[in-house]
Coordinates of C-alpha atoms and ligand atoms in Angstrom, one line a residue:
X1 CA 0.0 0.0 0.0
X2 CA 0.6 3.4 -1.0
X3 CA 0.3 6.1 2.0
X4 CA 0.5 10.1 2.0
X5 CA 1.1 12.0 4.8
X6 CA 0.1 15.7 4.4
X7 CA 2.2 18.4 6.4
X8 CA 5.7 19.2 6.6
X9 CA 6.6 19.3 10.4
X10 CA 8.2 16.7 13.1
X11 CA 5.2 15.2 13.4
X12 CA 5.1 14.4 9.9
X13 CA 8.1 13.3 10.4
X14 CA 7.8 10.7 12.6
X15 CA 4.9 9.5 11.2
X16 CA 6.2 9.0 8.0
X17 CA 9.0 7.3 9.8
X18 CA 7.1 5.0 11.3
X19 CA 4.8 3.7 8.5
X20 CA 7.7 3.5 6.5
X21 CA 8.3 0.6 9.3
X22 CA 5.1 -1.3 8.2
X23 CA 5.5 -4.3 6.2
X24 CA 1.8 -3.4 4.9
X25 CA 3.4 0.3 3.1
X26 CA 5.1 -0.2 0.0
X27 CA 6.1 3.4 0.1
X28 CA 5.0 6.7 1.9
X29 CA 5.1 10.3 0.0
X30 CA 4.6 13.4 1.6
X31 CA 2.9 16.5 1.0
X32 CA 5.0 18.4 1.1
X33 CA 7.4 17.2 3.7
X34 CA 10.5 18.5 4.7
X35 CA 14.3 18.0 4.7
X36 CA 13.7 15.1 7.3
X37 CA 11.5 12.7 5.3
X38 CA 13.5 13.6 1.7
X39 CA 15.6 10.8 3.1
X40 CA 13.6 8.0 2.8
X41 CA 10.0 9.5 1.4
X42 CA 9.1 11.0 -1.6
X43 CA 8.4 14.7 -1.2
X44 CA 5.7 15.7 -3.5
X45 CA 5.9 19.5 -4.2
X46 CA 2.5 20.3 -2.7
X47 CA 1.2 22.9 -0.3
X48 CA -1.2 21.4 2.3
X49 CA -3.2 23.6 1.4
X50 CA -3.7 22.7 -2.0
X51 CA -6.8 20.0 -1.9
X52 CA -7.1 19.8 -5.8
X53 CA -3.3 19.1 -6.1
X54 CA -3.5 16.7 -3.2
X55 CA -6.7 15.0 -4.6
X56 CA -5.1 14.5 -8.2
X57 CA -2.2 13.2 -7.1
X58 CA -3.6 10.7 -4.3
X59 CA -5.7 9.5 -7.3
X60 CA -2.2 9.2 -10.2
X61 CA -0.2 7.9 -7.5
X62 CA -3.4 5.0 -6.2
X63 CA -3.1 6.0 -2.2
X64 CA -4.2 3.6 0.0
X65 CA -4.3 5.5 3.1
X66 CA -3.9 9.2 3.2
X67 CA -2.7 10.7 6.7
X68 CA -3.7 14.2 7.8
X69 CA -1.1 16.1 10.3
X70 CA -2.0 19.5 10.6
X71 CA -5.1 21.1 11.6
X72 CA -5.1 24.0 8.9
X73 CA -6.4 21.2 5.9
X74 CA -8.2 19.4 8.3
X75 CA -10.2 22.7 9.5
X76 CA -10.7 23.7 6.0
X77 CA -12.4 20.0 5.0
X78 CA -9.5 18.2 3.5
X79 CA -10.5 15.1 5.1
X80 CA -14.0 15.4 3.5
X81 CA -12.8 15.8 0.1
X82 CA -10.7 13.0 -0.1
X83 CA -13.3 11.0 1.9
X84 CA -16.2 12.2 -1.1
X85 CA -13.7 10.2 -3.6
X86 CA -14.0 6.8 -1.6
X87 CA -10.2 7.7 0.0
X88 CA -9.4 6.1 3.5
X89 CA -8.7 9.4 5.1
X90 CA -7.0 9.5 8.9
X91 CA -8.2 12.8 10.1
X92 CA -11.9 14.1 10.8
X93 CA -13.7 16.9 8.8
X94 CA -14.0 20.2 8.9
X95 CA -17.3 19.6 11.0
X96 CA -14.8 17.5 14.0
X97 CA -12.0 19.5 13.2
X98 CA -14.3 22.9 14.7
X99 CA -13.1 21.5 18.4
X100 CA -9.9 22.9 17.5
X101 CA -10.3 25.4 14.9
X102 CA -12.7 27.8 17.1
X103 CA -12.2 27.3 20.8
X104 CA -15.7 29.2 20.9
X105 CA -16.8 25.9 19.2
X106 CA -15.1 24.0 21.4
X107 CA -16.2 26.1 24.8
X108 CA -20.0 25.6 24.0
X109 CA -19.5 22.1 22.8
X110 CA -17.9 21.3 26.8
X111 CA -20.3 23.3 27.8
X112 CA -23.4 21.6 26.2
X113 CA -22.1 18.0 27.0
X114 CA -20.9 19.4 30.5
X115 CA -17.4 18.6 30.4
X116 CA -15.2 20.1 32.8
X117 CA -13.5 23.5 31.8
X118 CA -12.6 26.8 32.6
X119 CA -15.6 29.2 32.9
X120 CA -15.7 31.7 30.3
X121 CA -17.0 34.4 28.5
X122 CA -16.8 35.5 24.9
X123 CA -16.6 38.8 23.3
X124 CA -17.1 40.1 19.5
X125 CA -15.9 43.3 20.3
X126 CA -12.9 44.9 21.6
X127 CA -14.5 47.5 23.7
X128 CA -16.7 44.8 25.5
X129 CA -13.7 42.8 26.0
X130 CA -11.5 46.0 27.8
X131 CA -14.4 46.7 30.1
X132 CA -15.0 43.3 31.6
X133 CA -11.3 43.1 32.1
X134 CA -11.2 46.5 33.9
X135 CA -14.1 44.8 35.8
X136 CA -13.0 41.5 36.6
X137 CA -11.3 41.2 40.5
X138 CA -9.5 37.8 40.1
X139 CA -5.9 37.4 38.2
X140 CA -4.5 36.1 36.3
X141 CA -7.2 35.9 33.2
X142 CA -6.5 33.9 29.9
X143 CA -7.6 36.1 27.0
X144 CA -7.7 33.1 23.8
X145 CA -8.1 34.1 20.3
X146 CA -11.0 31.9 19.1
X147 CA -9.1 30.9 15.6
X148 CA -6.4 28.4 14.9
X149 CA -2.8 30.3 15.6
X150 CA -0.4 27.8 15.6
X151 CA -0.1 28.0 19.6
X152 CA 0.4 31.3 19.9
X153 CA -2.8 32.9 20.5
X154 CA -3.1 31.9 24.4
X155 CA -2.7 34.8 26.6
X156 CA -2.1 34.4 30.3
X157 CA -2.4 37.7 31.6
X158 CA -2.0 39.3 35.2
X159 CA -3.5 42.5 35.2
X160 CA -5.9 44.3 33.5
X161 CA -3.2 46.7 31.5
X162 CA -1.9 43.6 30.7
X163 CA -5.1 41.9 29.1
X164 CA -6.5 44.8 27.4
X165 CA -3.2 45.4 25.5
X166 CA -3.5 41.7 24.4
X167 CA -7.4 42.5 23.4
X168 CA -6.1 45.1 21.7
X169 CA -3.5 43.5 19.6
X170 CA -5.8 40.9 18.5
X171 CA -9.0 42.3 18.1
X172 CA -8.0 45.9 16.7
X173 CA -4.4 45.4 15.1
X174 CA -5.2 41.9 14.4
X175 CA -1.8 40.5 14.9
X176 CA -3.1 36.9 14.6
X177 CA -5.2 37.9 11.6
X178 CA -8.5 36.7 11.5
X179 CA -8.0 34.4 14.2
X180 CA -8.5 37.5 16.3
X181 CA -11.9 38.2 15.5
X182 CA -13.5 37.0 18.7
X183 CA -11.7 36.2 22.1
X184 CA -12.6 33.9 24.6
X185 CA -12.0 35.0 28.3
X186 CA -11.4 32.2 30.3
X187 CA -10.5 32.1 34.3
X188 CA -6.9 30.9 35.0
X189 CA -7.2 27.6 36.3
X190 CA -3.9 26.2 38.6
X191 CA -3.1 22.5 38.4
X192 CA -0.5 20.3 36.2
X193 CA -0.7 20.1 32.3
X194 CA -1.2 16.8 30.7
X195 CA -2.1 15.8 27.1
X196 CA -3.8 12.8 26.3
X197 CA -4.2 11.7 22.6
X198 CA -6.4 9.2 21.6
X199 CA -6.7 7.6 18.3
X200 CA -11.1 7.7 18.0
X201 CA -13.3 6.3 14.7
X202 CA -16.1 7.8 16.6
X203 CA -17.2 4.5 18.2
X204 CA -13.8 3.3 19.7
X205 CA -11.0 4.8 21.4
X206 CA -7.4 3.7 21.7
X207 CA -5.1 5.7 24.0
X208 CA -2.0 6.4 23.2
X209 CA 0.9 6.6 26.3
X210 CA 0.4 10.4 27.9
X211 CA 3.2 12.9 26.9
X212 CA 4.3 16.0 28.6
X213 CA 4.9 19.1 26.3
X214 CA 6.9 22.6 27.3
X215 CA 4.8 25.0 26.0
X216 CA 6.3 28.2 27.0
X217 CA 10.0 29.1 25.0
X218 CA 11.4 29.7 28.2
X219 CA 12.8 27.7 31.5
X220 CA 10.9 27.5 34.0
X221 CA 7.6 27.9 32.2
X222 CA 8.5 31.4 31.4
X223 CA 8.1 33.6 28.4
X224 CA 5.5 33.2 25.2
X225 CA 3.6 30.2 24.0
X226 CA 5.0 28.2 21.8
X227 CA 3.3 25.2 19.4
X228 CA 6.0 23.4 22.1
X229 CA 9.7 23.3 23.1
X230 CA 10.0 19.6 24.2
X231 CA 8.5 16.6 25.7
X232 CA 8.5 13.3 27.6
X233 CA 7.1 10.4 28.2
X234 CA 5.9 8.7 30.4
X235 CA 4.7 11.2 32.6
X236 CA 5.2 10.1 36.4
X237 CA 2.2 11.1 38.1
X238 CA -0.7 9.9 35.5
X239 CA -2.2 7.0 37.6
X240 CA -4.8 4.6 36.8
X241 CA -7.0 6.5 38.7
X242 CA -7.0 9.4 37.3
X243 CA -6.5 8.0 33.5
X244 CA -9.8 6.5 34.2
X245 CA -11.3 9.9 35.6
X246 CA -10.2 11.6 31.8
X247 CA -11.7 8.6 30.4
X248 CA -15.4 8.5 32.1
X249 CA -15.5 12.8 32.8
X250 CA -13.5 14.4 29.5
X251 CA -13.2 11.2 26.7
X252 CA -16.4 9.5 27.1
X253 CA -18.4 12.7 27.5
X254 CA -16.8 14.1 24.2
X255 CA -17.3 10.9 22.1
X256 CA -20.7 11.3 23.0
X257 CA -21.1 14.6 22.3
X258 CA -19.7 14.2 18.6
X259 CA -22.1 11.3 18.2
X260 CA -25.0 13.1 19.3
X261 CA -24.2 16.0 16.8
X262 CA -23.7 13.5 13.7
X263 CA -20.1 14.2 13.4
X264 CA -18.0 11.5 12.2
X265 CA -15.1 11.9 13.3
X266 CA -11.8 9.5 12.5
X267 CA -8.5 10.9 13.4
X268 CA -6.7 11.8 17.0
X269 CA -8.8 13.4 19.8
X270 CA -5.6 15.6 21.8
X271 CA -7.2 16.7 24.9
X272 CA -5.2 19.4 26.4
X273 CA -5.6 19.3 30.0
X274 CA -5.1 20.9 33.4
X275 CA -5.5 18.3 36.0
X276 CA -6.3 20.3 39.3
X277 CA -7.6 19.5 42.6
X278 CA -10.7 19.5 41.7
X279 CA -10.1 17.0 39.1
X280 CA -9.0 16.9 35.0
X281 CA -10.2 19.9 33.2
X282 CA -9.7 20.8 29.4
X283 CA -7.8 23.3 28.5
X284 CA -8.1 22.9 24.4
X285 CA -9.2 20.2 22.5
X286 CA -7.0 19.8 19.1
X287 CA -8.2 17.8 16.1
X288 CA -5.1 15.9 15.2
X289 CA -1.6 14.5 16.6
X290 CA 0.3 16.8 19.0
X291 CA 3.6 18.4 17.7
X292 CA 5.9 17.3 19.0
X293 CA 4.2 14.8 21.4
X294 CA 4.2 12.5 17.6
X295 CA 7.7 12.1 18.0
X296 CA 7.4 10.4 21.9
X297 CA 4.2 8.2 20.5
X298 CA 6.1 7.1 17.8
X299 CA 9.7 6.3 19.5
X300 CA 7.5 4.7 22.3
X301 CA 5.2 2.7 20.2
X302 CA 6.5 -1.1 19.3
X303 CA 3.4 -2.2 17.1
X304 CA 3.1 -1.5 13.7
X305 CA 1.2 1.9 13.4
X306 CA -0.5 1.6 9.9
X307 CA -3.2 -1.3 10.9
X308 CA -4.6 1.4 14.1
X309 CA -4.6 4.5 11.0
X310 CA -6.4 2.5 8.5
X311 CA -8.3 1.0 11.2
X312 CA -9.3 4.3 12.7
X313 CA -10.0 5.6 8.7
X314 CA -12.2 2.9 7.5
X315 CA -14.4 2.9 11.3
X316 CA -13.6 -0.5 12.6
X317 CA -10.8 0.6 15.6
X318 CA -12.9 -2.0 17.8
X319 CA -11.3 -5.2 16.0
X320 CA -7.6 -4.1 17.0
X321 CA -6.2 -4.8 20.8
X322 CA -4.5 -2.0 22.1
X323 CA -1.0 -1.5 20.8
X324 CA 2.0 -2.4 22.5
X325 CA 4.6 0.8 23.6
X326 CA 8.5 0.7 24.9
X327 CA 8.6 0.6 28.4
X328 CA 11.6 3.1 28.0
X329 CA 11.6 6.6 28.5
X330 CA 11.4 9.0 25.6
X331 CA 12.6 13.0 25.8
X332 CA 12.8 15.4 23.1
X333 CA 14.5 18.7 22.7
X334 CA 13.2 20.9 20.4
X335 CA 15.8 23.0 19.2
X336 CA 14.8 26.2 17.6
X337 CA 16.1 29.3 15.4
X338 CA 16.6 32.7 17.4
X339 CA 13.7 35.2 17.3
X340 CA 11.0 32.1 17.1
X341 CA 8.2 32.4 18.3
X342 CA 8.6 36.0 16.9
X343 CA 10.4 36.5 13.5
X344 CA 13.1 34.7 12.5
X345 CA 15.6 34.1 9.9
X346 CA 15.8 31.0 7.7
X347 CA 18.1 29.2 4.9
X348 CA 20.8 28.8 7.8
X349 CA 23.0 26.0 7.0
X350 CA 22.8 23.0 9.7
X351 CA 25.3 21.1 10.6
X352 CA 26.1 17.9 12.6
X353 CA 23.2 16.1 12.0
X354 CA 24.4 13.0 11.4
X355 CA 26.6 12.9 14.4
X356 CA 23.8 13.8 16.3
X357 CA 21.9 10.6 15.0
X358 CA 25.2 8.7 16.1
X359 CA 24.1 9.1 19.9
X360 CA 22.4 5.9 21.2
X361 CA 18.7 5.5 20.3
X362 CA 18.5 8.8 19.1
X363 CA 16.8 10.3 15.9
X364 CA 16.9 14.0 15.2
X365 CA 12.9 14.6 13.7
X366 CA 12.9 17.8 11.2
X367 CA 9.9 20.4 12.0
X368 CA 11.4 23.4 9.5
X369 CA 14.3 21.8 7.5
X370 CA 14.1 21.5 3.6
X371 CA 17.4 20.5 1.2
X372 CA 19.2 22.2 -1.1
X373 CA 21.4 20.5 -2.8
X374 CA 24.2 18.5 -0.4
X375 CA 22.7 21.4 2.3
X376 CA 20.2 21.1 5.3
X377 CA 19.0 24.5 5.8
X378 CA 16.8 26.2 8.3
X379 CA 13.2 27.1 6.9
X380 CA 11.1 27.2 10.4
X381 CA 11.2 28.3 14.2
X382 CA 10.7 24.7 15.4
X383 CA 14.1 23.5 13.2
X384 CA 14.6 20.0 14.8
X385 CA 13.4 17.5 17.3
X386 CA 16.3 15.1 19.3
X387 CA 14.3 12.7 20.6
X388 CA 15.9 9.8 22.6
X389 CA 15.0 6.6 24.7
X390 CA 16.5 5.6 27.5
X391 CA 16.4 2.9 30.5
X392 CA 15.0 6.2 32.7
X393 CA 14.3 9.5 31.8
X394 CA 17.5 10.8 33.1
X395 CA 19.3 8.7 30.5
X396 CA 17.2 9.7 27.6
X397 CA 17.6 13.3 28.6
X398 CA 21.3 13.1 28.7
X399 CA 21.2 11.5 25.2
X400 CA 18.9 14.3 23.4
X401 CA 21.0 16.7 25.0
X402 CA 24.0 15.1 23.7
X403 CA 22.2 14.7 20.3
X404 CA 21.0 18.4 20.0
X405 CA 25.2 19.6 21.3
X406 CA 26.4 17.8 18.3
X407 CA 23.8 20.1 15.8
X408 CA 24.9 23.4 14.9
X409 CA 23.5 26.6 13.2
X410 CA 23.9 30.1 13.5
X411 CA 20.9 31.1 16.2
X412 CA 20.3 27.8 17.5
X413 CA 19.0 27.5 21.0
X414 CA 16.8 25.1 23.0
X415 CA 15.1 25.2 26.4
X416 CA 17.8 23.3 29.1
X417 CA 14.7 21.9 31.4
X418 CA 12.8 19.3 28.7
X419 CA 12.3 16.4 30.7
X420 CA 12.9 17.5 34.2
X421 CA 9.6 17.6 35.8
X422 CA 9.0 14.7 38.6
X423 CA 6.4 13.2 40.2
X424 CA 5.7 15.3 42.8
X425 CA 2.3 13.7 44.8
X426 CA 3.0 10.7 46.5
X427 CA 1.0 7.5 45.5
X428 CA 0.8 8.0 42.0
X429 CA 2.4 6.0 39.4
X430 CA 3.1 5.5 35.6
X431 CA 0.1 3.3 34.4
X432 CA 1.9 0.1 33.0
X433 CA -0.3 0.1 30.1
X434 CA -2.5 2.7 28.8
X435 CA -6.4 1.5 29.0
X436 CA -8.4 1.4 26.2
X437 CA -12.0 1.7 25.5
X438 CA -14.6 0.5 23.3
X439 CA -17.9 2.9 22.7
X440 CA -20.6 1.9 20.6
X441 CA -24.0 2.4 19.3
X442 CA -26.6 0.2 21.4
X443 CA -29.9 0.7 19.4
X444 CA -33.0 0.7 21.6
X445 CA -31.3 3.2 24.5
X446 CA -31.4 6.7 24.9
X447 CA -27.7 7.1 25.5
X448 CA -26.2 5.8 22.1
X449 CA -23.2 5.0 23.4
X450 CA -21.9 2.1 25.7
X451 CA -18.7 1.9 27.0
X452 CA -16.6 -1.4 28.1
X453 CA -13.0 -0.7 29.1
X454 CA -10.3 -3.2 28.8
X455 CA -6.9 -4.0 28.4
X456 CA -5.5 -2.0 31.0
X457 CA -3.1 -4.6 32.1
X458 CA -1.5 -4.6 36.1
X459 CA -2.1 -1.2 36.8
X460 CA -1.3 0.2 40.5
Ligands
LIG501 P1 -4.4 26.2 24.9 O1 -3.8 26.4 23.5 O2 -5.8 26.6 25.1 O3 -4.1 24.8 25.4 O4 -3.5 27.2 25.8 C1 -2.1 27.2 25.7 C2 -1.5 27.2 27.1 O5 -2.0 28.3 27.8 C3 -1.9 26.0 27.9 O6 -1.1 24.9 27.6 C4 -1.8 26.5 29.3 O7 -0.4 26.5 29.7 C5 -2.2 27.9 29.2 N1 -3.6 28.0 29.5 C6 -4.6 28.1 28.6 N2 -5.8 28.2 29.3 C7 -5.6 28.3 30.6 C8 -6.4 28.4 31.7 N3 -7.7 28.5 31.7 N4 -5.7 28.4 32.9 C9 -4.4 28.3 33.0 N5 -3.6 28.2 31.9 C10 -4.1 28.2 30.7
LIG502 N1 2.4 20.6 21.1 C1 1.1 21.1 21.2 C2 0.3 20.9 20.0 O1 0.6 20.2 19.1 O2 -0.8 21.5 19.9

């Protein structure tokens, strides 16, 4: 079988890597990939954006399985296109794909299926915005553009001088274009991030292992967002307990809602969440695989990929078992171009790639990479991702750090704390396996969905 993965990033990256793994793929092209998958893919010289070009050549090239990274073609209704023509397609619609592409969407859809979030408001216009913030007595506030912006259009802000220059900047100079048309107002909620991706046909969910991203560019959680500086996996103080609390209170709850609403939705589920004292709360939903938590789920998962994506494409995720994931730790270290996530230069020259590969289970994932000619240049803000396994997370830090010292450009830099949160709360452990669920239609019953969760092996 033929597959195409569409994007160009680390993620696509490391999923192109690991279908190329399949004995079922035959060969995987990319559209339009980057200097990374040049090496073993064939790059097709189309933007994700172009859905005639990508339909055309899916047909001329006979895809078997076309794989959607980013959310920008899923949002605008790549997926259903390809999907019209009888294509297997791993990614939801642009109906699905809303939970991501308007977080107003997303806030009224937790809302109507009462899923725990932050309480909000929304606001269509600046002025509106400005006074409620001048009004509002408890700080810090998150001011969220409600269209897609790549990460960067989360505000946590601490006063109101603060907020209404962010309001401002969105909503009057549109600096995020027309993502900034409305915001969302959200209280600041305290607690620990986690994101849990789940592969979802609509019926079934399979969980994939939780990863931790850095979102901020700085250490110590400091700075700007970022679409994320780093990750690892596993994440110490995810217990079965509480994996099952996401499950029945966030997962279940959204599955249903999408059912109840008629969308069909095939693709990853990332649940952003803040998991405070109260219990786990949703931050963001997004529509597709995390960037770069791909690179983790794909270093850390030992079956074949490609039978879960078609699986998950053609609706019948229930016939698979779980899959089976490297009990090793897994860190990457995002290393990034100087001005990112502001401006930034590209068409540096990278160096020491190949040494970097050289470290022990290490592979250096491209995010903004393309070739020219014998060169590896710069042509993104993310540039690379060292990811590396290791017997504990302390050995696959050292490794990625190792890996990313050996890389060189003019500008590089990296955040020096990837990996280094701990378990803090006593009594919780790494699940030994993630659980898995089954949901399905049970005609004759008000809810339509059932649920019967299995697999979950020897947990604590
Ligand atoms: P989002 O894109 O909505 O996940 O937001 C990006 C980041 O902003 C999150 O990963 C959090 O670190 C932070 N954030 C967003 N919403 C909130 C909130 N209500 N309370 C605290 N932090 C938040
Ligand atoms: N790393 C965060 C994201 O992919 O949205």
């Amino acid at each position: 079988m033929k597959v195409l993965v569409v994007g160009s990033g680390g993620r696509e990256h490391a999923l192109a890597r690991k279908i190329e793994e399949s004995t079922l793929v035959e060969e995987v092209l990319c559209a339009p990939g980057n200097g990374g998958t040049a090496g073993f893919c064939r790059n097709l010289d189309l933007h994700t954006k172009d859905a005639a070009g990508i339909e055309k050549a899916c047909k001329e090239e006979g895809i078997g399985l076309v794989v959607i990274g980013p959310e920008e073609p899923l949002c605008d209704g790549l997926g259903d296109r390809l999907r019209r023509e009888g294509l297997a397609v791993f990614g939801p619609g642009a109906e699905g794909a809303r939970l991501e592409g308007s977080k107003l969407f997303a806030k009224e859809f937790l809302e109507r299926y009462r899923i725990p979030t932050a309480a909000y408001r929304r606001f269509d216009r600046a002025g509106a915005a400005k006074s409620y913030l001048e009004a509002v007595s408890s700080w810090p506030q998150v001011v969220k553009a409600d269209g897609i912006a790549g990460g960067k259009g989360v505000f946590v802000c601490h006063d109101p001088g603060e907020a209404c220059g962010v309001v401002d900047a969105v909503m009057e100079e549109r600096t995020l274009g027309a993502a900034g048309a409305e915001v969302v107002i959200e209280e600041f909620m305290c607690g620990r991030e986690l994101s849990i991706q789940v592969m979802t046909d609509g019926r079934t969910i399979c969980l994939l292992q939780p990863v931790m991203d850095h979102k901020q560019v700085g250490e110590g959680d400091t700075g700007p967002n970022t679409g994320g500086m780093g990750i690892y996996s596993p994440v110490g103080f995810v217990s079965q307990r509480l994996m099952q609390q996401i499950e029945l209170q966030i997962l279940l709850p959204t599955l249903h809602g999408l059912v109840v609403e008629g969308i069909d939705f095939r693709g990853v589920l990332y649940a952003g969440l803040m998991i405070t004292d109260a219990g786990p709360r949703v931050l963001e939903y997004n529509c597709r695989f995390g960037d770069p938590e791909t690179q983790a789920i794909c270093m850390r998962m030992k079956s074949d990929i490609v039978p879960y994506l078609l699986a998950t494409a053609e609706g019948r995720l229930e016939e698979l078992d779980p899959p089976e994931w490297d009990p090793r730790a897994c860190v990457g270290v995002v290393a990034c171009t100087r001005g990112y996530p502001g401006g930034y230069e590209t068409g540096l020259p990278i160096r020491g790639l190949e040494r970097a590969e050289a470290v022990e289970d290490t592979v250096v994932f491209h995010g903004g990479t393309r070739v020219d000619g014998d060169d590896v240049l710069t042509s993104g803000g993310r540039v690379l991702c060292v990811t590396s396994l290791g017997s504990d997370l302390d050995e696959a830090r050292r490794r990625a750090y190792e890996g990313y010292g050996r890389i060189d450009w003019s500008g590089k830099f990296c955040r020096n704390d990837i990996g280094l949160a701990r378990p803090t709360r006593p009594g919780m452990a790494e699940p030994a396996s993630p659980t898995y669920g089954h949901f399905e239609r049970e005609p004759g019953r008000s809810s339509p969905l059932r649920e019967s969760v299995g697999g979950q092996g020897d947990l604590p």
